[in-house]
Structures are given as C-alpha cells and as structure tokens.
Coordinates of C-alpha atoms and ligand atoms in Angstrom, one line a residue:
M1 CA 0.0 0.0 0.0
S2 CA 1.2 3.6 -0.7
E3 CA 2.3 5.7 2.2
V4 CA 0.1 8.2 4.0
R5 CA 1.5 11.7 3.8
V6 CA 1.1 14.0 6.8
G7 CA 1.3 17.8 7.2
L8 CA 1.7 19.4 10.5
L9 CA 0.4 22.8 11.6
G10 CA 2.3 24.0 14.7
L11 CA 5.7 22.8 16.2
G12 CA 4.9 23.7 19.7
T13 CA 4.9 21.3 22.7
I14 CA 2.5 18.8 21.2
G15 CA 3.5 19.3 17.5
T16 CA 7.2 18.6 18.5
G17 CA 5.9 15.4 20.1
V18 CA 3.9 14.3 17.1
A19 CA 6.9 14.9 14.9
R20 CA 9.0 12.9 17.2
I21 CA 6.8 10.0 17.3
L22 CA 6.2 10.0 13.4
I23 CA 10.1 10.1 13.1
E24 CA 11.2 7.9 16.0
Q25 CA 8.4 5.3 15.8
Q26 CA 8.2 5.1 12.0
A27 CA 9.2 1.3 11.9
L28 CA 6.7 0.4 14.7
I29 CA 4.0 2.3 13.1
S30 CA 4.5 0.6 9.7
R31 CA 4.5 -2.9 11.5
R32 CA 1.2 -2.1 13.0
L33 CA -0.5 -0.6 9.9
G34 CA 1.2 -2.5 7.2
R35 CA 1.9 0.9 5.4
K36 CA 4.1 3.8 6.1
V37 CA 3.0 7.2 7.7
V38 CA 5.5 9.9 6.5
L39 CA 5.8 13.5 8.0
V40 CA 6.1 15.4 4.7
A41 CA 5.8 19.0 5.9
A42 CA 5.4 21.1 8.9
A43 CA 4.6 24.9 9.4
D44 CA 5.3 27.1 12.5
R45 CA 5.9 30.8 12.8
D46 CA 9.1 30.1 14.6
L47 CA 11.4 27.9 12.6
A48 CA 14.6 28.9 14.3
R49 CA 14.0 27.2 17.6
D50 CA 16.0 24.0 18.3
R51 CA 13.5 21.3 19.0
G52 CA 16.0 18.5 19.5
L53 CA 14.8 16.8 16.4
D54 CA 16.3 16.0 13.0
L55 CA 13.7 17.7 10.7
S56 CA 15.9 17.8 7.7
A57 CA 13.7 15.3 5.7
V58 CA 10.6 17.5 6.5
R59 CA 9.6 20.5 4.2
L60 CA 9.3 23.5 6.7
S61 CA 7.4 26.7 6.2
D62 CA 6.3 29.6 8.2
D63 CA 2.9 29.7 6.4
A64 CA 0.2 27.1 7.2
N65 CA -1.3 27.7 3.8
D66 CA 1.6 25.9 2.3
I67 CA 0.3 22.7 4.1
V68 CA -3.5 22.9 3.9
R69 CA -3.3 23.5 0.3
A70 CA -0.4 21.2 -0.8
D71 CA -1.1 18.5 -3.3
D72 CA 1.2 15.9 -1.7
I73 CA -0.5 15.9 1.7
D74 CA -3.3 13.4 2.6
L75 CA -3.9 14.3 6.2
V76 CA -3.4 17.6 8.2
V77 CA -2.6 17.7 11.8
E78 CA -3.7 20.9 13.4
L79 CA -1.7 21.8 16.6
I80 CA -2.0 25.6 16.6
G81 CA -4.8 25.6 19.3
G82 CA -7.5 28.2 19.8
Y83 CA -10.5 29.1 17.8
E84 CA -8.8 31.2 15.0
P85 CA -6.9 30.8 12.7
A86 CA -7.2 27.1 13.6
R87 CA -10.8 26.9 12.3
T88 CA -10.0 28.6 9.0
F89 CA -6.9 26.2 8.4
V90 CA -9.1 23.1 9.2
A91 CA -11.9 24.3 6.9
T92 CA -9.5 25.0 4.2
A93 CA -7.7 21.7 4.6
L94 CA -11.1 19.9 4.4
E95 CA -12.1 21.7 1.4
H96 CA -8.9 20.7 -0.3
G97 CA -9.6 17.1 0.4
K98 CA -7.4 16.4 3.4
H99 CA -8.3 14.4 6.5
V100 CA -7.8 16.3 9.7
V101 CA -6.6 15.3 13.2
T102 CA -6.6 17.9 15.9
A103 CA -5.9 18.1 19.6
N104 CA -7.9 21.3 19.7
K105 CA -10.8 21.0 22.1
A106 CA -11.7 24.7 21.9
L107 CA -12.1 24.2 18.1
I108 CA -14.3 21.0 18.3
A109 CA -16.3 22.5 21.2
K110 CA -17.0 25.6 19.4
H111 CA -16.9 24.8 15.7
G112 CA -17.3 20.9 15.6
E113 CA -20.9 21.3 14.5
E114 CA -19.7 23.1 11.3
L115 CA -16.7 20.9 10.8
F116 CA -18.3 17.4 11.0
P117 CA -20.8 18.1 8.2
L118 CA -18.1 19.5 6.0
A119 CA -15.9 16.6 6.5
A120 CA -18.8 14.2 5.8
E121 CA -19.7 15.9 2.6
K122 CA -16.2 15.6 1.4
G123 CA -15.9 11.9 2.6
L124 CA -13.1 12.7 5.0
A125 CA -12.3 11.9 8.6
V126 CA -11.8 14.2 11.6
G127 CA -10.0 12.7 14.6
F128 CA -9.9 14.5 17.9
E129 CA -8.9 11.9 20.5
A130 CA -6.2 14.2 22.0
A131 CA -8.8 16.9 22.7
V132 CA -10.2 15.2 25.8
G133 CA -8.0 13.5 28.4
G134 CA -4.6 14.1 26.7
G135 CA -3.1 10.6 26.2
I136 CA -6.0 8.7 27.6
P137 CA -8.1 7.0 24.8
C138 CA -11.4 7.8 26.5
L139 CA -13.2 9.1 23.4
K140 CA -12.5 5.9 21.7
A141 CA -13.8 3.9 24.8
L142 CA -16.9 6.0 25.0
R143 CA -17.7 6.0 21.2
E144 CA -16.7 2.4 20.5
G145 CA -16.1 0.4 23.7
C146 CA -19.3 1.5 25.4
A147 CA -21.4 1.8 22.3
A148 CA -23.9 -0.8 23.5
N149 CA -24.9 1.2 26.4
A150 CA -27.4 4.1 27.2
I151 CA -24.9 6.3 28.9
E152 CA -26.1 7.3 32.5
S153 CA -23.3 9.7 33.4
V154 CA -19.8 10.8 32.4
Y155 CA -17.6 12.8 34.7
G156 CA -14.0 13.4 35.3
I157 CA -10.8 15.3 36.1
L158 CA -10.1 16.8 32.6
N159 CA -7.5 19.4 33.3
G160 CA -4.0 18.4 34.0
T161 CA -2.9 22.1 35.0
C162 CA -5.7 22.4 37.6
N163 CA -5.1 19.0 39.0
F164 CA -1.4 19.7 39.2
I165 CA -2.1 23.1 41.0
L166 CA -4.6 21.6 43.5
T167 CA -2.3 18.5 44.2
K168 CA 0.7 20.8 44.9
M169 CA -1.5 23.1 47.0
E170 CA -2.7 20.3 49.2
N171 CA 0.6 18.4 49.4
E172 CA 3.0 21.3 49.9
G173 CA 0.9 24.1 51.1
A174 CA 2.3 25.8 47.9
D175 CA 1.3 29.1 46.6
Y176 CA -1.3 29.1 43.7
A177 CA 0.7 31.5 41.4
E178 CA 4.0 29.7 41.8
V179 CA 2.5 26.3 41.0
L180 CA 0.7 27.7 37.9
K181 CA 4.1 28.8 36.7
E182 CA 5.6 25.3 37.2
A183 CA 2.7 23.7 35.3
Q184 CA 3.2 26.1 32.4
A185 CA 6.9 25.3 32.4
L186 CA 6.0 21.6 32.1
G187 CA 3.9 22.3 29.0
Y188 CA 0.6 21.4 30.6
A189 CA -1.1 24.9 30.4
E190 CA -3.0 26.5 27.5
A191 CA -1.3 29.5 25.8
D192 CA -3.8 31.6 27.9
P193 CA -3.8 29.9 31.3
T194 CA -7.1 31.4 32.4
F195 CA -8.6 28.8 30.0
D196 CA -7.3 26.2 32.6
V197 CA -7.8 27.8 35.9
E198 CA -11.2 29.3 35.1
G199 CA -12.6 25.9 33.9
I200 CA -13.0 26.8 30.3
D201 CA -10.7 24.1 29.0
T202 CA -12.6 21.5 31.2
A203 CA -15.9 22.9 29.8
H204 CA -14.6 22.6 26.2
K205 CA -13.8 18.9 26.9
L206 CA -17.1 18.2 28.9
S207 CA -19.2 19.6 26.1
I208 CA -17.6 17.2 23.7
L209 CA -17.9 14.2 26.1
A210 CA -21.6 15.0 26.9
A211 CA -22.5 15.3 23.3
M212 CA -20.8 12.0 22.4
A213 CA -22.4 10.1 25.4
F214 CA -25.9 11.3 24.8
G215 CA -26.1 11.6 21.0
A216 CA -26.6 15.4 21.3
K217 CA -25.2 18.4 19.6
I218 CA -22.3 20.1 21.3
R219 CA -23.4 23.0 23.5
F220 CA -20.3 24.5 24.9
D221 CA -21.6 28.0 25.6
E222 CA -24.2 26.5 28.0
V223 CA -21.9 24.6 30.3
F224 CA -22.0 26.0 33.9
T225 CA -18.4 26.9 34.5
E226 CA -16.5 27.9 37.7
G227 CA -12.7 27.6 38.1
I228 CA -10.2 27.1 40.8
S229 CA -8.8 30.6 41.3
R230 CA -10.8 31.4 44.4
I231 CA -9.8 28.2 46.3
T232 CA -7.5 29.0 49.3
P233 CA -5.1 26.7 51.2
S234 CA -7.7 27.2 54.1
D235 CA -10.5 25.7 51.9
I236 CA -8.2 22.7 51.1
A237 CA -7.5 22.3 54.9
S238 CA -11.2 22.6 55.8
A239 CA -12.2 20.0 53.2
R240 CA -9.6 17.7 54.4
E241 CA -10.8 18.0 57.9
L242 CA -14.3 17.0 56.7
G243 CA -12.9 13.9 54.8
Y244 CA -12.7 15.4 51.3
R245 CA -10.3 16.6 48.6
I246 CA -11.1 19.5 46.2
K247 CA -10.9 18.6 42.5
L248 CA -12.0 20.4 39.4
L249 CA -14.6 18.2 37.9
G250 CA -16.7 18.1 34.7
I251 CA -20.0 16.5 35.2
A252 CA -22.7 15.5 32.7
K253 CA -25.9 13.5 33.1
P254 CA -29.0 13.2 31.0
H255 CA -32.4 14.0 32.3
G256 CA -35.0 13.0 29.7
D257 CA -34.7 15.8 27.0
Q258 CA -32.2 17.8 28.9
V259 CA -28.6 17.5 29.7
E260 CA -26.9 18.6 32.9
M261 CA -23.4 19.9 32.3
R262 CA -21.4 21.5 35.0
V263 CA -17.8 22.3 35.7
H264 CA -16.7 23.4 39.1
P265 CA -14.3 22.6 42.0
T266 CA -15.9 19.7 43.8
L267 CA -15.5 18.1 47.1
V268 CA -14.9 14.4 46.6
P269 CA -14.6 11.9 49.5
H270 CA -10.9 10.8 50.2
S271 CA -11.8 7.1 49.6
S272 CA -13.1 7.8 46.0
Q273 CA -11.2 7.0 42.9
M274 CA -11.3 10.8 41.8
A275 CA -9.7 11.8 45.0
N276 CA -6.7 9.8 44.3
V277 CA -6.0 11.0 40.8
S278 CA -3.0 13.4 41.3
D279 CA -0.7 15.8 39.5
S280 CA -1.3 16.2 35.9
Y281 CA -3.2 12.8 35.6
N282 CA -6.7 12.9 34.3
A283 CA -9.6 10.4 34.9
V284 CA -12.8 9.9 33.2
M285 CA -15.6 7.8 34.5
V286 CA -18.3 6.6 32.1
S287 CA -21.4 4.8 33.5
G288 CA -23.7 2.8 31.2
D289 CA -26.8 0.8 31.7
F290 CA -25.1 -2.5 30.9
V291 CA -21.5 -2.1 31.5
E292 CA -22.0 -0.1 34.9
H293 CA -19.0 2.0 35.9
T294 CA -15.8 2.2 33.8
L295 CA -12.8 4.3 34.6
Y296 CA -10.0 5.7 32.2
F297 CA -6.9 7.1 33.8
G298 CA -3.7 8.5 32.4
R299 CA -1.7 11.6 31.7
G300 CA -4.1 14.4 30.7
A301 CA -1.5 16.9 29.3
G302 CA 2.0 17.3 28.2
E303 CA 4.0 16.5 24.9
R304 CA 4.4 12.8 24.8
P305 CA 1.0 11.7 26.0
T306 CA -1.0 14.1 24.0
A307 CA 1.1 13.3 20.8
S308 CA 0.5 9.6 21.5
A309 CA -3.3 10.2 21.1
V310 CA -2.8 12.4 18.1
V311 CA -0.7 9.7 16.3
A312 CA -3.3 7.0 17.2
D313 CA -5.9 9.0 15.3
I314 CA -3.6 9.4 12.3
M315 CA -3.2 5.6 12.4
D316 CA -6.9 5.0 12.4
I317 CA -7.4 7.1 9.3
A318 CA -4.3 5.7 7.7
R319 CA -5.9 2.2 8.0
V320 CA -8.8 3.1 5.6
H321 CA -7.4 6.0 3.4
P322 CA -8.2 6.6 0.6
H323 CA -11.1 4.1 0.7
G324 CA -13.8 3.3 3.2
V325 CA -13.5 6.4 5.5
E326 CA -17.4 5.9 5.8
H327 CA -16.7 2.7 7.7
L328 CA -14.9 4.5 10.5
P329 CA -17.1 5.2 13.5
A330 CA -19.1 8.4 13.2
P331 CA -16.9 11.0 14.9
M332 CA -19.5 11.8 17.7
G333 CA -20.5 8.3 18.2
F334 CA -23.9 8.6 16.5
V335 CA -24.7 8.9 12.8
E336 CA -25.2 12.5 12.0
S337 CA -28.9 12.3 11.3
E338 CA -29.5 10.7 14.8
R339 CA -27.8 13.4 16.8
R340 CA -30.3 15.7 18.7
E341 CA -30.6 19.2 19.9
M342 CA -30.9 18.6 23.8
A343 CA -31.6 21.6 26.0
T344 CA -29.2 22.2 28.8
M345 CA -30.6 21.9 32.3
P346 CA -30.7 25.2 34.0
V347 CA -28.2 25.2 36.8
A348 CA -30.8 26.4 39.3
D349 CA -32.6 23.1 38.8
I350 CA -29.6 20.8 39.7
S351 CA -29.5 19.2 43.2
C352 CA -26.4 18.4 45.3
E353 CA -24.8 18.7 48.5
Y354 CA -22.7 22.0 49.2
Y355 CA -19.8 23.3 50.9
V356 CA -20.2 27.0 51.8
R357 CA -17.4 29.1 53.2
L358 CA -18.5 32.5 54.7
M359 CA -16.3 35.3 56.2
V360 CA -18.2 36.6 59.2
R361 CA -17.7 39.1 62.0
D362 CA -17.2 37.2 65.3
E363 CA -20.1 38.6 67.3
P364 CA -23.2 37.1 69.0
G365 CA -26.2 36.2 66.7
V366 CA -24.4 35.7 63.4
I367 CA -24.6 32.0 63.2
A368 CA -28.3 32.2 64.3
A369 CA -29.2 34.7 61.6
V370 CA -27.3 32.5 58.9
T371 CA -29.1 29.3 59.9
S372 CA -32.4 30.8 60.2
I373 CA -32.1 31.9 56.4
L374 CA -31.1 28.4 55.6
A375 CA -34.1 27.0 57.4
D376 CA -36.4 29.4 55.5
Q377 CA -35.0 28.0 52.3
R378 CA -35.6 24.4 53.6
I379 CA -31.8 23.7 53.5
S380 CA -30.6 21.3 56.2
L381 CA -27.0 21.4 57.5
E382 CA -24.7 18.3 57.8
A383 CA -21.8 20.1 59.5
I384 CA -20.6 23.6 60.5
I385 CA -17.2 24.5 61.5
Q386 CA -16.1 28.0 62.8
K387 CA -12.3 28.7 62.6
E388 CA -10.3 30.7 65.2
R389 CA -10.0 34.4 64.5
H390 CA -6.9 35.5 62.5
A391 CA -5.4 38.9 61.7
T392 CA -8.7 40.4 60.5
N393 CA -11.9 40.8 62.4
S394 CA -13.6 38.1 60.2
V395 CA -13.6 34.4 60.8
P396 CA -14.2 31.7 58.2
V397 CA -17.4 29.6 58.9
V398 CA -17.6 26.5 56.9
M399 CA -21.0 24.6 56.5
L400 CA -21.7 21.4 54.6
T401 CA -25.5 21.1 53.5
H402 CA -27.6 18.1 52.9
E403 CA -28.9 17.6 49.2
T404 CA -30.7 20.8 48.1
R405 CA -31.7 22.5 44.9
E406 CA -29.1 25.0 43.7
G407 CA -31.8 27.7 43.2
N408 CA -32.6 27.5 46.9
L409 CA -29.1 27.6 47.9
Q410 CA -28.3 30.7 45.8
A411 CA -31.3 32.4 47.1
A412 CA -30.2 31.8 50.7
I413 CA -26.6 32.9 50.0
A414 CA -27.8 36.2 48.4
R415 CA -29.8 36.9 51.7
I416 CA -26.9 35.7 54.0
T417 CA -24.3 37.8 52.2
A418 CA -26.6 40.9 52.6
L419 CA -26.3 40.5 56.2
E420 CA -24.2 43.4 57.8
S421 CA -21.9 40.9 59.7
V422 CA -21.2 38.6 56.6
E423 CA -18.6 39.7 53.8
D424 CA -19.9 39.4 50.3
N425 CA -17.1 36.9 49.3
A426 CA -18.9 33.5 50.1
L427 CA -17.4 30.6 48.3
I428 CA -19.8 27.8 47.2
L429 CA -18.4 24.4 46.3
R430 CA -20.4 21.3 45.3
K431 CA -20.0 17.9 46.9
E432 CA -20.4 14.6 45.0
Q433 CA -20.6 11.1 46.4
F434 CA -19.7 8.6 43.7
A435 CA -20.5 5.0 43.1
A436 CA -16.8 4.3 42.9
Ligands
HSE1 N1 -4.1 22.6 29.4 C1 -4.6 21.4 29.3 C2 -4.6 20.7 30.5 C3 -3.8 20.6 28.2 O1 -3.8 21.3 31.5 O2 -5.1 19.7 30.8 C4 -4.5 19.3 27.8 O3 -5.7 19.6 27.2

C-alpha cells in the first residue's frame, strides 16, 4: 500500500511530540499498519528554535497555507490551538480534500458542528482523541467500547494544569501562582492559562464528552463553569478535615430531553477513585446501563502523552485511506442524522450537597441569623465549623449542607451575604458522592 503523507500545523509542545513519534516510531507504526506514515511537511511561525529533532527530511514553512493547500499531503494535523486561525485552516484543509486530526478541544467544542458536516460531505475523517483527556483513549472507549450502552453519566478530572495545582497546594501548602508557573513550564497549560484555571478548558472537553455520550449536539456555551482561582489553602484544609479533597470536575448527566453539564471545584470523598488522581493525571468515569462503571486514567496533558493520542488518530485514518472512510465510527459516536438538539438543564434546577465558606464578624447572633435563612429555604446542615480568628476581624465559617436544589441555595446565600456581619465573598463548592 502507498504511504500516507502527513502535514503538521504547529511545532509547539504537542507538534514537536507528534513529529518525534512519526520520526522515531516510524518502523513500529509501519509494522502495526502495514503501510508507512510519513511526515512530509510542517509549518510554524518560529522555525529557528531548536526542538532537539532532526527535521531535515521535512519540508518546513512559516505559512500554514503551504500545508493545507499542498497536493502531496493526505492528512493535516492541526496543533495551533485556539479558535482562529485554527478553524480557517481546518476548513481549508477539508475543502482541499485532506483528513484532519486535531488536539484542539476549543475548536471542536465551538466549531465541531460546522466541521463534522463539511468533512462528511467531502468523505473525509476528523480525529480529535487528544482533545479530551490528553493521552487517555477515553473518546474511543466512549464512542466504541461503550457503544452498546445508554450512557447514564460521564464525569472526570479533565484538566492537568488544575489537577497539578490543586495537588501541590494540598501536598506542599504551595502558593497558587508559583504552582501555575511550574505547570506552564512543564508544558501542561494552555497558551492563555485562564482557560485552564477558570474551567473553560474543562468545559470545552465536557461539552464534547456529553454530546458524544448522549447523542446530542455540542453546546459548549451552555456549560455551567467555575474555576479554581478562588480556592485558598484554608479551603483545602477545611475540606480535608471533613474527609474530602477538592478537585476540578466536569460532570454530565442526561435528564429526559435535557442534559446537565457543569464544571466546578468539587468536594470528593478521600476514599473515592477521583480523590486519588493526582498531579497532571486525568480520569474519566463513564457509566452505562449494561457495563456499569468504567474508569479511564492517564496523563491528561504534556508533549508525549498528548502526541500519542494524536498519532493513534492518524493511524486509524491511515488504515482506511483513501477508501472506506465511511466505515470509520461516526466522529461523535452517533450517525449525524440521529444526533439531537438537547436543551441544557438550568443550573438552578440541579441538586447536590454544598460546601459553603463565609467570612463573618465574630459577634453574637451571626450563626443564628445564617441558619435561620437556611431554614427558610428548607436547607438542612450536615456540619458547621467556625475557625479561630486570624489577623482580621472576620472568621471563616464552613458549612456542609444536605442535598438541596441549587436555586434554593443561591437564594439563601444572596440573603446571607446581604447581612451586615457577613462579607460578600462567600465561596460555594459542590460535593459529589460517587459509586466508585
Ligand atoms: N491545558 C490542558 C490541561 C492541556 O492542562 O489539561 C490538555 O488539554
């Protein structure tokens, strides 16, 4: 069989990893496929930087147009990241008859619904395994391995940067900003790290997982999203005292015609599988009506793991190119005509247990006023801790609630923070009990 010719857009962290695998593992890849995959060309704005790789056999350019329009390329790998110009280059590559593989979750979450039909119309494949869970083949597991199931929930730790930061803050009492710098140096973070720490990257990934799990269209803009930037070492310590760790989770569940999708720092019991996923590792739990609970674990970020997932997609496409692309599984796990518009459940309607941290003046009657508002909203408390006074006049009061509707909790917190003796910086974290 003829060789499959690859063009690479972006020689940053992941692009360098992909080039490295295609060069260093060429013989292994050929043995697995029965044909050769060749890195023909690569484009990056900075060609001067030493990447520790011999790229002398690769045609290099500083213009991505030289790749997406080239006649001698079968498959374009987009590793620029972000919405634009990535979207334009991917669309142009498809229009010029090239398959596309990308690690770009922002692109798929925001523009997947335009790109999948374009690819289908042209008889081309779009691979995006590396967009969710870095090196973990979790999309393949959900799309193919769990295909016989109605999916009941999918949730996970989907951002390596946040997990790295929370792990270091807990283990070393380290400062948030310092740890973020370390994660960036290790190549985990997005170009704009607010995407990581404010939960946007996790929301991109969750919107893809939810749509694939439930046969829905992707609705990234509707994911309820909160990040980790307001978590303090004191919250981590209070959670630990109560028997929990704080993890940034993405959670999706179907409710009839609606989908619940939320990203937020979450209290998880110490004994749960999620609590024990540390550093830049990710984990995705998929539960189905026949299979029950399945868990996928591995490196969620970084050059080598993410490049591993990109190259697996290239190999899947290389197995069928140029014939039979229609026999590959549908990219989102359901044939296009069967994918539905499912409404997103309003966050006020979700129910869970909550951790609430208030900063209150240490004076008589404050706790009584707070608990009377909670009682008005029919919210029952599981635990309450008041910490000793520090330098300021305010003291943290931490409460754990029993299960309640988010709308009721938010209404109670608005009234509580309007009290004169309570500061207006309440922190609300949600708590999850897992089956595993
Ligand atoms: N910035 C992302 C993370 C990279 O930290 O998980 C992988 O998508």
